[in-house]
mmCIF file with all atom_site columns, C-alpha atoms in Angstrom:
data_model
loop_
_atom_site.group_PDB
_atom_site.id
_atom_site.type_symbol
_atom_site.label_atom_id
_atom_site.label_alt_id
_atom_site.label_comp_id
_atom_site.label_asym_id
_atom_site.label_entity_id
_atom_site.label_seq_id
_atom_site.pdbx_PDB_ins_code
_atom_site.Cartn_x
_atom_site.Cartn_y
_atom_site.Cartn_z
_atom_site.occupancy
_atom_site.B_iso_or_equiv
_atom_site.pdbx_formal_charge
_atom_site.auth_seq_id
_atom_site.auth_comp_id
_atom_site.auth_asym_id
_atom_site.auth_atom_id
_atom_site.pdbx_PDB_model_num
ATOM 1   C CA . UNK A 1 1   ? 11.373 7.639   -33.734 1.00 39.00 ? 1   UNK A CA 1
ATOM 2   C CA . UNK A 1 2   ? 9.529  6.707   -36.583 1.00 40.00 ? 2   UNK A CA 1
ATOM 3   C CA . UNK A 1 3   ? 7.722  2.807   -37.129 1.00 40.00 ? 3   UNK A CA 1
ATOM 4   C CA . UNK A 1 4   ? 10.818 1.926   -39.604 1.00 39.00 ? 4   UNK A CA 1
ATOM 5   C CA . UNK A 1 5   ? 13.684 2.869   -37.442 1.00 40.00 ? 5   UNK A CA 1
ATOM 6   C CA . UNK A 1 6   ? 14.182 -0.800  -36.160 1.00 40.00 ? 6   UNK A CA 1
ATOM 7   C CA . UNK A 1 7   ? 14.229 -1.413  -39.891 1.00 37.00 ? 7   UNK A CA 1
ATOM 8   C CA . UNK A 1 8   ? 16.271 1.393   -41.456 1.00 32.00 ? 8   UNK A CA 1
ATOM 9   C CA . UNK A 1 9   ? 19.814 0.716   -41.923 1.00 30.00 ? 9   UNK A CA 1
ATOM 10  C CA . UNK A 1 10  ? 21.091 4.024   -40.645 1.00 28.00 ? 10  UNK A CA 1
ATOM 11  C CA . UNK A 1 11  ? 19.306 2.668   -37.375 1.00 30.00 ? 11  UNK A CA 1
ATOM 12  C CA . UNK A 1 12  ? 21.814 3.611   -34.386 1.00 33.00 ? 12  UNK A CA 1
ATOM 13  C CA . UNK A 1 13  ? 20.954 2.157   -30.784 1.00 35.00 ? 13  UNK A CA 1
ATOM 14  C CA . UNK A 1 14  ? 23.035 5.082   -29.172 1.00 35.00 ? 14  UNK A CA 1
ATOM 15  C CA . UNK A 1 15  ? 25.719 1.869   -28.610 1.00 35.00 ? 15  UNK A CA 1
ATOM 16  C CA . UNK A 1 16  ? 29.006 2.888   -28.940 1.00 33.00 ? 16  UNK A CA 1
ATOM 17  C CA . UNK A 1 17  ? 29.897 -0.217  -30.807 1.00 32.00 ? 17  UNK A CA 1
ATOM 18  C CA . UNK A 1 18  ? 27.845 0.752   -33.016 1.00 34.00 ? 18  UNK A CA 1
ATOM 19  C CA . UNK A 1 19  ? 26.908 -3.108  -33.252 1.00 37.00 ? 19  UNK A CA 1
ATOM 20  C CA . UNK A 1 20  ? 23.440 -3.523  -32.365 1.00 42.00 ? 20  UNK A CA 1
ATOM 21  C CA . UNK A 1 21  ? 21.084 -5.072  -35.060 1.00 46.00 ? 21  UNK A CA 1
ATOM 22  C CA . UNK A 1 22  ? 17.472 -4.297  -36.151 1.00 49.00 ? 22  UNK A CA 1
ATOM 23  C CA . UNK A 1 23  ? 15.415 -4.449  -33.412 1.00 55.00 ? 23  UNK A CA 1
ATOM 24  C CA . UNK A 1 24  ? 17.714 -2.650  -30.993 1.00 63.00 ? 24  UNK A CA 1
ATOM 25  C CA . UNK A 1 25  ? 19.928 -5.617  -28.984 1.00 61.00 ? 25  UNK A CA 1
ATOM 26  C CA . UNK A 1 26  ? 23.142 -5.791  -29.068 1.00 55.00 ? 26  UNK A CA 1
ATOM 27  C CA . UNK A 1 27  ? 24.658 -9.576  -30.684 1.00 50.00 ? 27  UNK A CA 1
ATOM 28  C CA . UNK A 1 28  ? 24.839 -10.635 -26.890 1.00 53.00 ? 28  UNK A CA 1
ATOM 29  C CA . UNK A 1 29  ? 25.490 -10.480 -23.202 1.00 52.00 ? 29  UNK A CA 1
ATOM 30  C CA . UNK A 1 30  ? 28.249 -8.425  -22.648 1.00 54.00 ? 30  UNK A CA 1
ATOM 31  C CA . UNK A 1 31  ? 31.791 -9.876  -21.081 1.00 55.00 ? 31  UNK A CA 1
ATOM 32  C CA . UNK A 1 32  ? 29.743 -9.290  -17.907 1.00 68.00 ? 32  UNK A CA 1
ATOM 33  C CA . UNK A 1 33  ? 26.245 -10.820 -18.687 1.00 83.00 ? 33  UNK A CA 1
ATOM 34  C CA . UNK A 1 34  ? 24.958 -7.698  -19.201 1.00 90.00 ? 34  UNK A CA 1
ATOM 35  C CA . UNK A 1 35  ? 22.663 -7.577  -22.556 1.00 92.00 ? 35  UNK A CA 1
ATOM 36  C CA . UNK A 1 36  ? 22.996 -3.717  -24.484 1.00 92.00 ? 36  UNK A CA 1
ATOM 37  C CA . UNK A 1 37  ? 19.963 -2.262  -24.710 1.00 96.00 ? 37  UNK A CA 1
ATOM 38  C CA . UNK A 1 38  ? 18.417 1.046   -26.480 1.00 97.00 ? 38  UNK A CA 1
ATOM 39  C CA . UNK A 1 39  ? 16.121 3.728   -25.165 1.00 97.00 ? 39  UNK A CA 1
ATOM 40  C CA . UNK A 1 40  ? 13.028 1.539   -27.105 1.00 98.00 ? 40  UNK A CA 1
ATOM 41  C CA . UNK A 1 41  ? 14.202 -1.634  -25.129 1.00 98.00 ? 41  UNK A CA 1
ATOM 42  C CA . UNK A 1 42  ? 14.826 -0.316  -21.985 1.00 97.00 ? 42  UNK A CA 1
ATOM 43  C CA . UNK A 1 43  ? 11.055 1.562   -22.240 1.00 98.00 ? 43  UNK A CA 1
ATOM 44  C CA . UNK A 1 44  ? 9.967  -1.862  -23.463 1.00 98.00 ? 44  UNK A CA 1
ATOM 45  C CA . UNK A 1 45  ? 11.079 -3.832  -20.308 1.00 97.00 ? 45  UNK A CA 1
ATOM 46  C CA . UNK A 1 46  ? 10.128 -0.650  -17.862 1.00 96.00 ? 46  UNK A CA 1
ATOM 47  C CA . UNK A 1 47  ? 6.625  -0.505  -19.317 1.00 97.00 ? 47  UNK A CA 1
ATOM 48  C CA . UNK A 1 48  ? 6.465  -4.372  -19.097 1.00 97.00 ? 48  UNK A CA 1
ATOM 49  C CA . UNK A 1 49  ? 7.728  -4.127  -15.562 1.00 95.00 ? 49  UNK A CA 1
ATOM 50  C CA . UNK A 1 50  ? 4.617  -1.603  -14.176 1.00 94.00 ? 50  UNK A CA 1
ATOM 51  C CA . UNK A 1 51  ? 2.111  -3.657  -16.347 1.00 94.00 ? 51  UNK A CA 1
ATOM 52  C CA . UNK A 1 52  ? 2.805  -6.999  -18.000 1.00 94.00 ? 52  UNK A CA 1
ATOM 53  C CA . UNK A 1 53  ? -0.910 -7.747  -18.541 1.00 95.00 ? 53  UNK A CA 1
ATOM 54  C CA . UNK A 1 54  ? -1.018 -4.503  -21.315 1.00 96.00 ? 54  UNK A CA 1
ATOM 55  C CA . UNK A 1 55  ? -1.605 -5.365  -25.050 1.00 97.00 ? 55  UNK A CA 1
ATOM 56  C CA . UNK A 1 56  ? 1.287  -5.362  -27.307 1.00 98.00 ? 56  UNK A CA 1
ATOM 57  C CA . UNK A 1 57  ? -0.831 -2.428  -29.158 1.00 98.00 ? 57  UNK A CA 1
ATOM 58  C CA . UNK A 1 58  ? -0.351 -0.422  -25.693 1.00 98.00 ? 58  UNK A CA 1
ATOM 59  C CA . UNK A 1 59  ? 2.888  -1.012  -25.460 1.00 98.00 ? 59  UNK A CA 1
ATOM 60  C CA . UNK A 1 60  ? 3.663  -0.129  -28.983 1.00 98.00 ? 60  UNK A CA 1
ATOM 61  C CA . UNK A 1 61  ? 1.542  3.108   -28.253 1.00 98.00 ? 61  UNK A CA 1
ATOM 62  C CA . UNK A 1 62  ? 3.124  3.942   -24.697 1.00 98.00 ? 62  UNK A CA 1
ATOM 63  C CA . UNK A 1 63  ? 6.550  3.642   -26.525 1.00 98.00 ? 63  UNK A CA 1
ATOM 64  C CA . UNK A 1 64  ? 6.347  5.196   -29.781 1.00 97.00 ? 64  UNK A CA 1
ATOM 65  C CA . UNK A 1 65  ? 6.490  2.451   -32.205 1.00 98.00 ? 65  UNK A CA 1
ATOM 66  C CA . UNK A 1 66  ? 4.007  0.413   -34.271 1.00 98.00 ? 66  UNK A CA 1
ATOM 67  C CA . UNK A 1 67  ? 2.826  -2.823  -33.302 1.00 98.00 ? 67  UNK A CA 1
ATOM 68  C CA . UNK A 1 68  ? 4.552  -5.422  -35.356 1.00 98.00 ? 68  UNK A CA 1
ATOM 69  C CA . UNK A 1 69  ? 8.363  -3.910  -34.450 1.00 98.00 ? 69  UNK A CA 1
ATOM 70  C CA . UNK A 1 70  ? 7.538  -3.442  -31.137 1.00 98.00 ? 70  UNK A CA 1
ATOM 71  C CA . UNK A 1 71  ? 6.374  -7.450  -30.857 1.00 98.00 ? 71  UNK A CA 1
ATOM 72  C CA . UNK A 1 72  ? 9.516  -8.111  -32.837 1.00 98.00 ? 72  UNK A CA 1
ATOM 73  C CA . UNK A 1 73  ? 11.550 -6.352  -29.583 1.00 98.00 ? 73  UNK A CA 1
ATOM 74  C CA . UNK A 1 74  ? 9.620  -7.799  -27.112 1.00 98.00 ? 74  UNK A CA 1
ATOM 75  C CA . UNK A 1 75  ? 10.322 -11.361 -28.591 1.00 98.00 ? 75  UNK A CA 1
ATOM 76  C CA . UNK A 1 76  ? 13.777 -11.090 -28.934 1.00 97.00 ? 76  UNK A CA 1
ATOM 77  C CA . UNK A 1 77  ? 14.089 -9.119  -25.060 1.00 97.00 ? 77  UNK A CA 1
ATOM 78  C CA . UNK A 1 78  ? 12.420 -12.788 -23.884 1.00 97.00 ? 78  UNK A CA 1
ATOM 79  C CA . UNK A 1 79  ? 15.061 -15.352 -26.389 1.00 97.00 ? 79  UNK A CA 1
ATOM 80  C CA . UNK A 1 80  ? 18.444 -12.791 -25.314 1.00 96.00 ? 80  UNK A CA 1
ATOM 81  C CA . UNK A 1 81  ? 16.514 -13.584 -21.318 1.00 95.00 ? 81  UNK A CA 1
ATOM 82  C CA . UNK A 1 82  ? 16.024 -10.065 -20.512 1.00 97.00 ? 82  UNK A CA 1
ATOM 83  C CA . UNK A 1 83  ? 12.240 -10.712 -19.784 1.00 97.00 ? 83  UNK A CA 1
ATOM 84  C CA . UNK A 1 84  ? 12.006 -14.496 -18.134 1.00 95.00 ? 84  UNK A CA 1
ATOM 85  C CA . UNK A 1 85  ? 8.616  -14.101 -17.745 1.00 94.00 ? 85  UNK A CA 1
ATOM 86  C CA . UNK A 1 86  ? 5.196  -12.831 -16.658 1.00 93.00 ? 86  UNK A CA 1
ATOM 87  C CA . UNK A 1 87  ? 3.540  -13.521 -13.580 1.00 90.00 ? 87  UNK A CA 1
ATOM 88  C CA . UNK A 1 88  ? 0.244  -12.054 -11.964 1.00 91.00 ? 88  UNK A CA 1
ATOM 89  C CA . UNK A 1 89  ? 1.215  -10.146 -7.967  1.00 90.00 ? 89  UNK A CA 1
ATOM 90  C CA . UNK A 1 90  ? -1.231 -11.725 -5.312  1.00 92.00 ? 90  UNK A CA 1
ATOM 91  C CA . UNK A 1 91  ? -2.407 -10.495 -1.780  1.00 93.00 ? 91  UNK A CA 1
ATOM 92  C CA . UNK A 1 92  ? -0.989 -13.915 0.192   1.00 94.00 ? 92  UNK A CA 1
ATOM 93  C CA . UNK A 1 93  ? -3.108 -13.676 2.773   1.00 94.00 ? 93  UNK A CA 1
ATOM 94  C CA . UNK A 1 94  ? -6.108 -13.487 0.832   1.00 97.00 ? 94  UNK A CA 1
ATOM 95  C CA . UNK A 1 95  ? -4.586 -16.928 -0.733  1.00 97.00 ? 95  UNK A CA 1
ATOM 96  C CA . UNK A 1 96  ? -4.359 -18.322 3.457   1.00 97.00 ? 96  UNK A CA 1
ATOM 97  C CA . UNK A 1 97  ? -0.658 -17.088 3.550   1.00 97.00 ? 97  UNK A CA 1
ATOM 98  C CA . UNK A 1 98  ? -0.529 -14.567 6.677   1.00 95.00 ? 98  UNK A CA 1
ATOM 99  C CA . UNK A 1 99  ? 2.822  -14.962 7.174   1.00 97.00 ? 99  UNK A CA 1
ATOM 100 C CA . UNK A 1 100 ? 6.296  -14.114 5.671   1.00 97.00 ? 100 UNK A CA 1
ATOM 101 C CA . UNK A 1 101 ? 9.288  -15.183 7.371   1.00 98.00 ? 101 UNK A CA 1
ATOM 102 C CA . UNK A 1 102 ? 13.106 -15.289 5.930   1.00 98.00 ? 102 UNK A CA 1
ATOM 103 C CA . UNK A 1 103 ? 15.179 -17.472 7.305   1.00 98.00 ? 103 UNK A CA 1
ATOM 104 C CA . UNK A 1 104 ? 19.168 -17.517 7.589   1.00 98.00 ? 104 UNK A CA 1
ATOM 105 C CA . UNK A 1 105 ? 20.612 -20.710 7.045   1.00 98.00 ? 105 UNK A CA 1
ATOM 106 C CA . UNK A 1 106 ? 24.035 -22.440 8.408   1.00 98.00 ? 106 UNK A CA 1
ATOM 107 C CA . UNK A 1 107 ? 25.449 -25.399 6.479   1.00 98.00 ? 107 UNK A CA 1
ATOM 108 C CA . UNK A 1 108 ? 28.421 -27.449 7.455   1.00 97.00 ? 108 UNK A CA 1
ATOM 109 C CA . UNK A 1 109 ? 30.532 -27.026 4.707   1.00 95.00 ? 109 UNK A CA 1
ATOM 110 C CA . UNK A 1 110 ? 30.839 -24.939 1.481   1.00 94.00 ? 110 UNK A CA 1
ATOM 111 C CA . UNK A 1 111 ? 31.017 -27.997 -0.577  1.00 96.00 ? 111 UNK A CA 1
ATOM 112 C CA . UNK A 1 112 ? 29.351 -27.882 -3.825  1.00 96.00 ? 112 UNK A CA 1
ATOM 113 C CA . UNK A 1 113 ? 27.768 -31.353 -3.057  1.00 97.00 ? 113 UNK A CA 1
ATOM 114 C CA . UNK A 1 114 ? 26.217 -30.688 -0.242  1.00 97.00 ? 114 UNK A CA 1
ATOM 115 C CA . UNK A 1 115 ? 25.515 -26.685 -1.322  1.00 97.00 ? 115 UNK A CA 1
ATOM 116 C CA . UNK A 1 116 ? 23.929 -28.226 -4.142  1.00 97.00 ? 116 UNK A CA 1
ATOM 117 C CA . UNK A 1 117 ? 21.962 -30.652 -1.895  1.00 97.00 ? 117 UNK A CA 1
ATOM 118 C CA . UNK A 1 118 ? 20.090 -27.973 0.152   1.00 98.00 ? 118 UNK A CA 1
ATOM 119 C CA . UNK A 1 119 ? 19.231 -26.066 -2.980  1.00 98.00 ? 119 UNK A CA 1
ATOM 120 C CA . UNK A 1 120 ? 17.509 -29.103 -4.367  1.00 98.00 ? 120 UNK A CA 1
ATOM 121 C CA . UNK A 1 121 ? 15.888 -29.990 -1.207  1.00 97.00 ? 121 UNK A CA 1
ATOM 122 C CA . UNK A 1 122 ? 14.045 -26.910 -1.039  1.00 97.00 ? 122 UNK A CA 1
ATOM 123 C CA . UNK A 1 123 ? 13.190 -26.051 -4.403  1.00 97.00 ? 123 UNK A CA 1
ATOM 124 C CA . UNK A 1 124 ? 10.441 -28.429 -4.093  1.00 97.00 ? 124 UNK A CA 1
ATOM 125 C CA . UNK A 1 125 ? 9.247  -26.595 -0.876  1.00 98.00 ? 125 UNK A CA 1
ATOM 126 C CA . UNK A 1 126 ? 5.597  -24.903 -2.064  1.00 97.00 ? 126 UNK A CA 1
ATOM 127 C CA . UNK A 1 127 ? 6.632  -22.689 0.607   1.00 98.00 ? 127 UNK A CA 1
ATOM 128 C CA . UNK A 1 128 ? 10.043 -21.191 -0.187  1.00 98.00 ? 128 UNK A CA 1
ATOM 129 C CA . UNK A 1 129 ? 9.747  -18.093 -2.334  1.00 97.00 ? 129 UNK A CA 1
ATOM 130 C CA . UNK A 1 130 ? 13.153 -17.250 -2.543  1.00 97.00 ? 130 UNK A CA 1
ATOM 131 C CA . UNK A 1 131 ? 16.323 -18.805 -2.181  1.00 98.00 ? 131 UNK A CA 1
ATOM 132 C CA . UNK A 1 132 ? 19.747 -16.655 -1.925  1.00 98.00 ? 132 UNK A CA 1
ATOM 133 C CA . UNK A 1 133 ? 23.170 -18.280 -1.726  1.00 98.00 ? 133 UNK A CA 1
ATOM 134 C CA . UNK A 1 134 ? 24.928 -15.403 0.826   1.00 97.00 ? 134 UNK A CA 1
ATOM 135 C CA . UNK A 1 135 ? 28.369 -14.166 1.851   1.00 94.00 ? 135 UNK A CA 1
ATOM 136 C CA . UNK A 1 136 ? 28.731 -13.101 5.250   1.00 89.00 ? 136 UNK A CA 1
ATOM 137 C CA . UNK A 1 137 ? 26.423 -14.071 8.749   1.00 86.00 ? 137 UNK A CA 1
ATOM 138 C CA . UNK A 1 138 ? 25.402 -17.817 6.692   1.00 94.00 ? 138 UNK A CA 1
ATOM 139 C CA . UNK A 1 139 ? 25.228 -19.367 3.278   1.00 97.00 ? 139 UNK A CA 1
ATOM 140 C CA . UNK A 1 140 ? 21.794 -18.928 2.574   1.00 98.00 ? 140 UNK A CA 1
ATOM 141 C CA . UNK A 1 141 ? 18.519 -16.458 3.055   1.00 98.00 ? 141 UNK A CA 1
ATOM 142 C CA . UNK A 1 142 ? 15.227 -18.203 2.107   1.00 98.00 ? 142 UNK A CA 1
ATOM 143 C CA . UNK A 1 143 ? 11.888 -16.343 2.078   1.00 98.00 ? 143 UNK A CA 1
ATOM 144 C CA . UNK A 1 144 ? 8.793  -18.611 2.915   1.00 98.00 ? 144 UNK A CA 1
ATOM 145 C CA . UNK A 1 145 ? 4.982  -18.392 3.548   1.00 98.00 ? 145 UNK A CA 1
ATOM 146 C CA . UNK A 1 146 ? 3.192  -20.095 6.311   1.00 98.00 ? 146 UNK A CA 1
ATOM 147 C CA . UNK A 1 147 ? -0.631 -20.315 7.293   1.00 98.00 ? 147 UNK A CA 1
ATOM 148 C CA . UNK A 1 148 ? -0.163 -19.420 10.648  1.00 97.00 ? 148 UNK A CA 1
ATOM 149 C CA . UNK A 1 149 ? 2.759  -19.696 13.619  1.00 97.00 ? 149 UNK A CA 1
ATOM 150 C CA . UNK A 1 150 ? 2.336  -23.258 13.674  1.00 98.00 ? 150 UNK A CA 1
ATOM 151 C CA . UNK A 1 151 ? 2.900  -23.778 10.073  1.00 98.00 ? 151 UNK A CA 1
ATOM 152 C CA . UNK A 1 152 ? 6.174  -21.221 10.284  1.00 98.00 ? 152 UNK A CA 1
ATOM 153 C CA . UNK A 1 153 ? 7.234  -23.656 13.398  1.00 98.00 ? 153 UNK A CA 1
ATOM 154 C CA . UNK A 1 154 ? 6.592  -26.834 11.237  1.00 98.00 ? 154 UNK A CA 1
ATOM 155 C CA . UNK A 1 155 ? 8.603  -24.975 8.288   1.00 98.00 ? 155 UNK A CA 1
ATOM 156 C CA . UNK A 1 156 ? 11.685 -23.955 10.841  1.00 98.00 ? 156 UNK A CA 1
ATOM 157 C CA . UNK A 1 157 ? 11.886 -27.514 12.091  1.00 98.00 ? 157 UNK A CA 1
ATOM 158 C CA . UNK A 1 158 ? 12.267 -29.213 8.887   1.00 98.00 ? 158 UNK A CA 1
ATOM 159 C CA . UNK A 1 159 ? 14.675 -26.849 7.894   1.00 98.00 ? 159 UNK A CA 1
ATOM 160 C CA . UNK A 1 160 ? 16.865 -27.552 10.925  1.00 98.00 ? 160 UNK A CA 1
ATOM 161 C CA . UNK A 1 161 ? 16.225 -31.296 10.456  1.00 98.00 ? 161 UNK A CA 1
ATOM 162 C CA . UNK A 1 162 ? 17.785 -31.223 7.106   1.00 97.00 ? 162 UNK A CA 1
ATOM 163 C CA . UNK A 1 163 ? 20.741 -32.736 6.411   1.00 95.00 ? 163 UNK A CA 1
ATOM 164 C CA . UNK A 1 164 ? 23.830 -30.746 6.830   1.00 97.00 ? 164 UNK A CA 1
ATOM 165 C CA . UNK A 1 165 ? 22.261 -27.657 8.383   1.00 98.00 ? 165 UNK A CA 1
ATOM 166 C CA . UNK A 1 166 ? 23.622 -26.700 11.713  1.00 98.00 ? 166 UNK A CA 1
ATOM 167 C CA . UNK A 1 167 ? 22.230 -23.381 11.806  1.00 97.00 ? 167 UNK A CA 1
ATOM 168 C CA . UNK A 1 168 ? 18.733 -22.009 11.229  1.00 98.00 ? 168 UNK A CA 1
ATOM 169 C CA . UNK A 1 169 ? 17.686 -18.633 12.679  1.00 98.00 ? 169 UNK A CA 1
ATOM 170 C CA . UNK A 1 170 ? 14.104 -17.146 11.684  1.00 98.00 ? 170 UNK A CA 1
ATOM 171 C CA . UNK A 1 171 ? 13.429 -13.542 10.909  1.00 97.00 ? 171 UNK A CA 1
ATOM 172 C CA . UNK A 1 172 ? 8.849  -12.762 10.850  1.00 94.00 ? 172 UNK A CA 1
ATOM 173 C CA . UNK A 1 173 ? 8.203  -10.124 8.637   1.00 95.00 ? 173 UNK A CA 1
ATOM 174 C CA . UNK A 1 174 ? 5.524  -7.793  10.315  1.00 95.00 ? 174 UNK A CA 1
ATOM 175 C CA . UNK A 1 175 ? 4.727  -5.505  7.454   1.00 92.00 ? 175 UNK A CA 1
ATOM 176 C CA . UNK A 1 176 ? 5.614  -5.079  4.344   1.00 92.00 ? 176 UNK A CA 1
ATOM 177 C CA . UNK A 1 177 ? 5.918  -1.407  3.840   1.00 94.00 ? 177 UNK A CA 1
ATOM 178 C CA . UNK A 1 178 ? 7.682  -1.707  -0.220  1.00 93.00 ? 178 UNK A CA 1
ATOM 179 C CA . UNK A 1 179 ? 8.136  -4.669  -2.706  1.00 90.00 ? 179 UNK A CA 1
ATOM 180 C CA . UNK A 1 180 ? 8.592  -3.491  -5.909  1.00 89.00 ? 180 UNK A CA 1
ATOM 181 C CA . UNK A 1 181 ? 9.255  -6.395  -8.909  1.00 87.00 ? 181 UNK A CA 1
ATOM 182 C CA . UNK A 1 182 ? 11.869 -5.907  -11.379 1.00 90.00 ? 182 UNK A CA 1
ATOM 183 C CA . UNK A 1 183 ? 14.755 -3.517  -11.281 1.00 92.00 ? 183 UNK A CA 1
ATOM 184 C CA . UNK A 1 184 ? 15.425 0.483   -12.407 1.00 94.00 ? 184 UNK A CA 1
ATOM 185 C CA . UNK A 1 185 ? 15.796 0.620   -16.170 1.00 92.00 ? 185 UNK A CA 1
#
């Protein structure tokens, strides 16, 4: 791969479309969401993945391009969504956060409305990490932090005192033996 082959007409992302532009994305998601990537893109977003902190210079280097087309890739893997952003991994507990808890959550109905409701209501939790809409066993998993046991027993209450919640059962993480960011490219 030479620095002009996101340039060079003859450029072929090994799509078998054959539809994929200059700088190695396909026109768009695919019928299922799914954005068409080449080999260059997909070492992009896996290189960005293990270090997002590296200089686009690195990145060009660790991938086998120059600098400005490999900027050009990255830029358009952030407008198509691919990369939605870049964030620094912190030791928690260093931060006051000992523990990690998930917690399964029972609503009274299905209804978007009130669905909807509980999503809102927690999103402005500093606490809640994660929040999963789930099928089977409840409707939702949440991940949170707490200080300490009282803080988790604070956090559990006002999740069972929210409106429409009828169910709320607690899971305590005691180690954390993986947690990997991103996915496989």
């Amino acid at each position: 791969m030479t620095d002009n082959d996101s340039e060079d007409p003859h450029f072929h992302s090994g799509s078998s479309r054959g539809d994929t532009p200059a700088g190695g994305i396909a026109p768009g998601p695919s019928a299922a969401g799914i954005v068409d990537l080449d080999p260059i893109d997909r070492q992009i977003v896996a290189e960005l993945q293990r270090d997002g902190r590296m200089t686009n210079v690195e990145l060009a280097r660790r991938t086998g391009i120059s600098a400005p087309p490999c900027l050009r890739r990255v830029r358009r893997l952030e407008e198509v969504g691919v990369i939605e952003g870049y964030h620094a991994d912190v030791d928690a507990s260093k931060l006051g956060w000992s523990l990690t808890f998930f917690a399964l959550i029972g609503l009274e109905s299905q209804k978007g409305s009130v669905l909807e409701a509980f999503e809102a209501e927690i999103a402005g939790w500093a606490e809640v990490r994660e929040c999963h809409m789930i099928r089977g066993g409840g409707d939702f998993l949440v991940r949170l932090v707490a200080r300490d046991a009282a803080h988790q027993n604070h956090l559990t209450k006002r999740l069972t005192d929210l409106d429409h919640v009828v169910r709320v059962q607690t899971l305590q993480t005691i180690r954390t033996s993986l947690s990997r960011a991103g996915v496989p490219v």
